[in-house]
Short mmCIF file of C-alpha atoms in Angstrom, two decimals:
data_model
loop_
_atom_site.label_atom_id
_atom_site.label_comp_id
_atom_site.label_asym_id
_atom_site.label_seq_id
_atom_site.Cartn_x
_atom_site.Cartn_y
_atom_site.Cartn_z
CA ILE A 1 4.54 7.23 -2.64
CA ARG A 2 5.89 3.80 -3.35
CA ARG A 3 3.35 2.13 -5.45
CA TYR A 4 0.08 3.75 -7.67
CA LYS A 5 -2.38 1.18 -9.10
CA PRO A 6 -5.42 2.98 -9.65
CA GLU A 7 -7.57 0.15 -10.42
CA GLN A 8 -6.43 -1.87 -7.50
CA ARG A 9 -4.58 -0.02 -4.73
CA MET A 10 -1.97 2.60 -3.53
CA VAL A 11 1.17 2.56 -1.10
CA ALA A 12 2.32 5.51 0.50
CA ARG A 13 4.89 5.83 3.63
CA ALA A 14 3.95 8.55 5.71
CA HIS A 15 6.81 10.70 8.07
CA LEU A 16 3.64 12.12 11.01
CA THR A 17 4.56 15.21 14.09
CA LEU A 18 2.42 13.97 16.86
CA VAL A 19 2.02 17.18 18.62
CA HIS A 20 0.54 17.62 22.09
CA ASP A 21 0.09 21.31 22.73
CA ALA A 22 -0.94 21.14 26.18
CA GLU A 23 1.93 19.75 27.62
CA ALA A 24 4.36 21.06 24.41
CA ARG A 25 5.45 17.72 23.59
CA THR A 26 5.82 15.68 19.89
CA ARG A 27 6.33 12.87 18.35
CA GLU A 28 7.81 11.29 15.57
CA LEU A 29 6.03 8.81 13.28
CA ASP A 30 6.74 6.63 9.87
CA VAL A 31 3.98 4.58 8.92
CA MET A 32 3.20 2.48 5.57
CA VAL A 33 -0.44 3.67 4.34
CA ARG A 34 -1.77 0.69 2.36
CA LEU A 35 -5.18 1.88 0.28
CA PHE A 36 -7.15 -1.19 -1.29
CA GLY A 37 -10.49 -1.64 -3.99
CA ASP A 38 -11.63 -3.53 -0.96
CA GLU A 39 -12.24 -4.68 2.28
CA ARG A 40 -8.57 -6.46 2.62
CA GLY A 41 -7.19 -4.26 5.33
CA ALA A 42 -8.85 -5.44 8.06
CA ARG A 43 -8.28 -9.32 7.58
CA ILE A 44 -4.23 -8.31 7.29
CA ALA A 45 -4.27 -6.40 9.90
CA ARG A 46 -6.01 -8.99 12.32
CA ASP A 47 -3.60 -11.35 11.00
CA VAL A 48 -0.13 -9.46 11.41
CA ALA A 49 -1.58 -8.70 14.54
CA ALA A 50 -1.96 -12.70 15.25
CA TRP A 51 1.42 -13.47 14.08
CA ARG A 52 2.99 -11.48 16.20
CA ALA A 53 1.45 -12.14 19.12
CA ALA A 54 1.95 -15.89 18.31
CA GLY A 55 5.93 -15.09 18.61
CA ALA A 56 6.81 -13.20 15.47
CA ALA A 57 7.23 -9.37 16.42
CA ALA A 58 10.74 -9.58 15.82
CA LEU A 59 9.88 -9.74 12.13
CA LEU A 60 6.96 -8.02 11.32
CA PRO A 61 5.99 -4.31 11.54
CA ARG A 62 3.31 -3.12 14.06
CA PRO A 63 0.15 -2.76 12.64
CA LEU A 64 -1.67 0.71 13.82
CA GLY A 65 -5.07 -0.17 12.13
CA ALA A 66 -8.09 -0.25 9.42
CA LEU A 67 -10.29 1.90 8.22
CA GLU A 68 -13.11 2.63 6.21
CA ALA A 69 -13.65 -1.04 6.26
CA GLY A 70 -10.76 -1.94 5.72
CA ALA A 71 -10.27 0.06 2.88
CA VAL A 72 -7.16 1.24 4.48
CA TYR A 73 -4.72 -0.56 6.48
CA VAL A 74 -1.95 1.25 8.13
CA GLU A 75 1.18 -0.43 9.46
CA GLU A 76 4.42 1.21 11.18
CA ALA A 77 7.39 1.87 8.37
CA LEU A 78 10.20 -0.46 8.92
CA SER A 79 13.86 0.81 8.35
CA GLY A 80 16.76 -1.12 6.30
CA HIS A 81 18.51 -2.68 2.37
CA THR A 82 16.21 -4.83 0.46
CA LEU A 83 17.38 -8.65 0.72
CA ARG A 84 18.31 -7.78 -2.75
CA ALA A 85 20.37 -5.44 -1.75
CA SER A 86 21.65 -7.32 1.54
CA VAL A 87 22.66 -9.77 -0.06
CA ARG A 88 24.63 -8.56 -3.28
CA ASP A 89 26.51 -6.25 -0.33
CA GLY A 90 27.39 -9.38 2.07
CA GLU A 91 24.88 -7.51 4.61
CA VAL A 92 22.71 -9.92 6.16
CA THR A 93 23.70 -14.00 5.93
CA PRO A 94 21.92 -17.06 4.51
CA ALA A 95 21.74 -18.76 7.83
CA VAL A 96 20.67 -15.93 9.33
CA MET A 97 17.85 -15.58 6.09
CA ALA A 98 16.45 -19.24 6.84
CA HIS A 99 16.34 -18.80 10.89
CA ALA A 100 14.14 -16.38 10.36
CA LEU A 101 12.35 -17.75 7.47
CA ALA A 102 11.61 -20.54 9.80
CA ALA A 103 10.69 -18.40 13.12
CA LEU A 104 8.06 -16.66 10.93
CA HIS A 105 6.29 -20.18 9.71
CA ALA A 106 6.32 -21.97 13.47
CA ALA A 107 4.49 -19.22 15.53
CA PRO A 108 1.14 -20.91 15.65
CA ALA A 109 -0.79 -18.45 14.13
CA VAL A 110 -4.44 -18.79 12.77
CA PHE A 111 -4.91 -16.95 9.34
CA GLU A 112 -8.71 -16.44 7.59
CA ARG A 113 -7.68 -16.91 4.30
CA ARG A 114 -5.37 -19.62 2.54
CA GLN A 115 -3.34 -20.48 0.23
CA GLY A 116 -2.62 -24.20 -0.62
CA VAL A 117 -1.87 -26.37 -4.10
CA ARG A 118 -5.20 -25.59 -5.12
CA GLU A 119 -5.42 -22.48 -4.82
CA ARG A 120 -2.27 -21.75 -6.03
CA LEU A 121 -2.53 -23.64 -9.66
CA ALA A 122 -5.71 -21.65 -9.34
CA MET A 123 -3.83 -17.77 -9.51
CA LEU A 124 -1.93 -19.81 -12.11
CA ALA A 125 -4.17 -20.02 -14.80
CA PRO A 126 -5.22 -16.59 -16.42
CA VAL A 127 -0.94 -16.35 -15.71
CA LEU A 128 -0.14 -19.99 -18.25
CA SER A 129 -2.89 -18.51 -20.25
CA ALA A 130 -1.93 -15.82 -20.63
CA LEU A 131 2.01 -17.30 -21.39
CA GLU A 132 -0.05 -19.16 -24.35
CA GLY A 133 -1.79 -16.74 -25.48
CA ALA A 134 1.13 -14.55 -26.34
CA GLY A 135 3.05 -18.08 -27.86
CA ILE A 136 5.98 -18.58 -25.47
CA ALA A 137 7.79 -21.17 -25.58
CA GLY A 138 7.39 -24.16 -23.71
CA SER A 139 4.06 -22.54 -22.35
CA VAL A 140 1.68 -25.02 -23.21
CA GLU A 141 4.01 -28.07 -21.97
CA VAL A 142 5.05 -26.37 -18.23
CA ALA A 143 1.10 -25.72 -17.94
CA ARG A 144 1.01 -29.82 -17.93
CA GLU A 145 4.27 -30.75 -16.22
CA LEU A 146 2.98 -27.95 -13.38
CA ALA A 147 -0.16 -30.56 -13.29
CA ALA A 148 1.31 -33.49 -12.72
CA ALA A 149 3.76 -32.31 -9.75
CA ALA A 150 0.95 -30.63 -8.29
CA PRO A 151 1.97 -31.93 -4.47
CA ALA A 152 0.20 -33.71 -1.79
CA GLU A 153 -2.21 -30.58 0.40
CA HIS A 154 0.16 -29.36 3.38
CA ALA A 155 -1.78 -28.74 6.69
CA GLY A 156 -0.81 -24.91 6.48
CA VAL A 157 1.38 -22.81 8.65
CA PRO A 158 1.73 -19.39 8.61
CA ILE A 159 3.12 -18.25 5.09
CA HIS A 160 4.04 -14.07 3.96
CA GLY A 161 2.26 -15.64 0.50
CA ASP A 162 4.19 -13.83 -1.84
CA LEU A 163 8.41 -13.56 -0.85
CA HIS A 164 10.58 -12.16 -2.94
CA ALA A 165 14.04 -10.47 -2.19
CA ARG A 166 12.50 -6.89 -1.59
CA GLN A 167 10.33 -7.82 0.82
CA VAL A 168 12.25 -8.76 3.34
CA LEU A 169 14.13 -5.50 4.50
CA VAL A 170 17.57 -6.20 6.30
CA GLN A 171 18.92 -3.72 9.60
CA ASP A 172 21.97 -4.80 11.48
CA GLY A 173 21.89 -8.38 9.97
CA GLN A 174 18.74 -9.36 10.32
CA PRO A 175 15.69 -9.51 7.78
CA ARG A 176 12.25 -8.48 8.92
CA PHE A 177 9.33 -9.20 6.53
CA VAL A 178 6.51 -6.55 4.32
CA ASP A 179 3.79 -6.73 2.87
CA PHE A 180 1.24 -8.81 4.06
CA GLU A 181 -1.62 -8.44 1.29
CA ARG A 182 -0.84 -12.52 0.23
CA CYS A 183 -0.99 -14.18 4.03
CA ALA A 184 -2.47 -17.01 4.50
CA MET A 185 -2.11 -20.67 6.45
CA GLY A 186 -0.55 -22.74 3.76
CA ASP A 187 3.09 -24.69 2.85
CA PRO A 188 5.69 -23.06 3.96
CA LEU A 189 7.52 -23.91 0.86
CA ASP A 190 5.95 -22.01 -1.45
CA ASP A 191 7.46 -19.03 1.06
CA LEU A 192 10.83 -20.51 0.14
CA GLY A 193 10.12 -21.79 -2.80
CA ASN A 194 9.34 -17.47 -4.56
CA LEU A 195 11.92 -16.26 -2.26
CA LEU A 196 14.65 -18.41 -4.45
CA ALA A 197 13.27 -18.36 -7.78
CA HIS A 198 13.35 -14.98 -7.78
CA LEU A 199 16.72 -15.12 -6.52
CA GLU A 200 17.24 -17.72 -9.12
CA TRP A 201 16.02 -14.81 -11.75
CA GLU A 202 18.31 -12.21 -10.27
CA HIS A 203 21.29 -14.13 -10.94
CA ALA A 204 20.16 -14.92 -14.81
CA THR A 205 19.50 -11.81 -15.83
CA MET A 206 21.01 -9.21 -13.90
CA GLY A 207 24.22 -10.21 -14.25
CA ALA A 208 27.47 -8.51 -11.58
CA GLU A 209 24.10 -7.19 -10.00
CA GLY A 210 22.76 -10.41 -9.59
CA ALA A 211 26.26 -12.54 -8.62
CA ALA A 212 25.92 -13.40 -5.22
CA ALA A 213 21.84 -14.20 -5.29
CA GLY A 214 22.80 -17.38 -7.15
CA PRO A 215 24.57 -18.92 -4.05
CA PHE A 216 23.05 -18.01 -1.77
CA ALA A 217 20.03 -19.27 -3.03
CA GLU A 218 21.59 -22.21 -2.54
CA ALA A 219 22.83 -21.78 0.75
CA LEU A 220 19.46 -20.37 1.93
CA ALA A 221 17.75 -24.04 0.50
CA ARG A 222 20.06 -25.96 2.69
CA GLU A 223 20.53 -24.12 5.98
CA TYR A 224 16.40 -24.32 5.35
CA ALA A 225 16.69 -27.29 5.52
CA ALA A 226 18.24 -27.90 8.05
CA VAL A 227 16.31 -26.09 10.89
CA THR A 228 12.76 -27.02 9.15
CA PRO A 229 11.30 -30.84 8.94
CA ALA A 230 12.79 -33.13 6.04
CA ARG A 231 10.26 -32.86 2.64
CA ALA A 232 10.49 -34.01 -0.17
CA PRO A 233 12.43 -32.31 -2.93
CA GLU A 234 10.20 -32.08 -5.87
CA VAL A 235 7.55 -29.99 -3.70
CA LEU A 236 10.27 -27.48 -3.51
CA GLY A 237 10.46 -27.81 -7.30
CA PHE A 238 6.66 -27.11 -7.87
CA TYR A 239 6.34 -24.26 -5.40
CA ARG A 240 9.53 -22.63 -7.28
CA ALA A 241 7.97 -22.84 -10.81
CA CYS A 242 4.85 -21.20 -9.36
CA ALA A 243 6.59 -18.26 -8.67
CA LEU A 244 8.86 -18.72 -11.66
CA LEU A 245 5.33 -18.78 -14.36
CA GLU A 246 4.80 -15.60 -12.47
CA ILE A 247 7.75 -14.30 -13.36
CA ALA A 248 7.60 -14.85 -16.99
CA GLU A 249 4.37 -13.63 -17.81
CA LEU A 250 5.09 -9.87 -16.51
CA PRO A 251 6.58 -9.08 -19.63
CA VAL A 252 4.05 -10.12 -20.72
CA ARG A 253 1.20 -8.03 -19.25
CA ARG A 254 3.84 -5.07 -19.78
CA ARG A 255 4.07 -5.89 -23.26
CA THR A 256 7.53 -5.32 -22.99
CA ASP A 257 9.88 -5.72 -26.63
CA ASP A 258 11.45 -8.53 -24.80
CA ALA A 259 8.76 -10.48 -23.31
CA VAL A 260 8.60 -13.48 -26.17
CA THR A 261 12.27 -14.24 -25.19
CA VAL A 262 12.51 -13.30 -21.36
CA SER A 263 9.43 -14.99 -20.25
CA ALA A 264 10.40 -18.03 -22.37
CA GLN A 265 13.79 -17.95 -20.57
CA ALA A 266 12.13 -17.65 -17.07
CA VAL A 267 9.31 -20.40 -17.99
CA ALA A 268 12.47 -22.84 -19.27
CA MET A 269 13.80 -21.98 -15.72
CA ALA A 270 10.52 -23.53 -14.19
CA ARG A 271 10.13 -26.36 -16.34
CA ALA A 272 13.82 -27.38 -14.52
CA ALA A 273 12.87 -27.11 -11.56
CA LEU A 274 10.11 -29.35 -12.01
CA ARG A 275 12.52 -31.56 -12.67
CA GLY A 276 15.05 -30.96 -10.22
CA GLN A 277 17.14 -29.05 -12.08
CA GLY A 278 18.67 -25.77 -10.72
#
């Protein structure tokens, strides 16, 4: 079992041995099994299959199907190190990561779910409420600043929707993406901003282990901009801020001893992102 939240979901990795008795043949199969409290597995299976068929097969795991009306989703398990470890160890370059992310967004698939600016702000409403309720410094101000900075809605391309450095696996220098519970039609800068924010947070908080994450994030932003249509920098700042606020809410939700200090640091970084800093 990789992750277990009994009120929401379970994620497990299974190693299967398939046996054909009549022909004395066996086959090994590694899979990820995701159990949900709703029917989202069926949607994920359809969306990932459509994404692969549209040209992103080299970047995505193969969906093996959904069971129990979508409450169970099964896909092949990918090998590799997380992007976090790969950045630290120099196993992937920003240019390769930027091209992979751009290719993911360029595949002409159409998904059932949308995650635009309106949906992003709705997702952040309880986050901002929790930060304000916990008395986190800057939480009231950042709520106003975020609403004022909301960009125009993007027409929408396929996006991961929850991209961070543990949602990318790197093998032989090539990245592949996993965990598509929030995949949707949306702004590609939502993905880029989310990934940059997590790398920036690792750089700010993980000491020597996160030292390479900051320079990698800066180079990744430049490389992605070089291979995609030009966008206003404040749009990326908005999505970086969204991700940093979700990071800020985690210590509050977990009631860690250092929640007030750590969450305030993430809120300050979100406000800086909205001002075009960092």
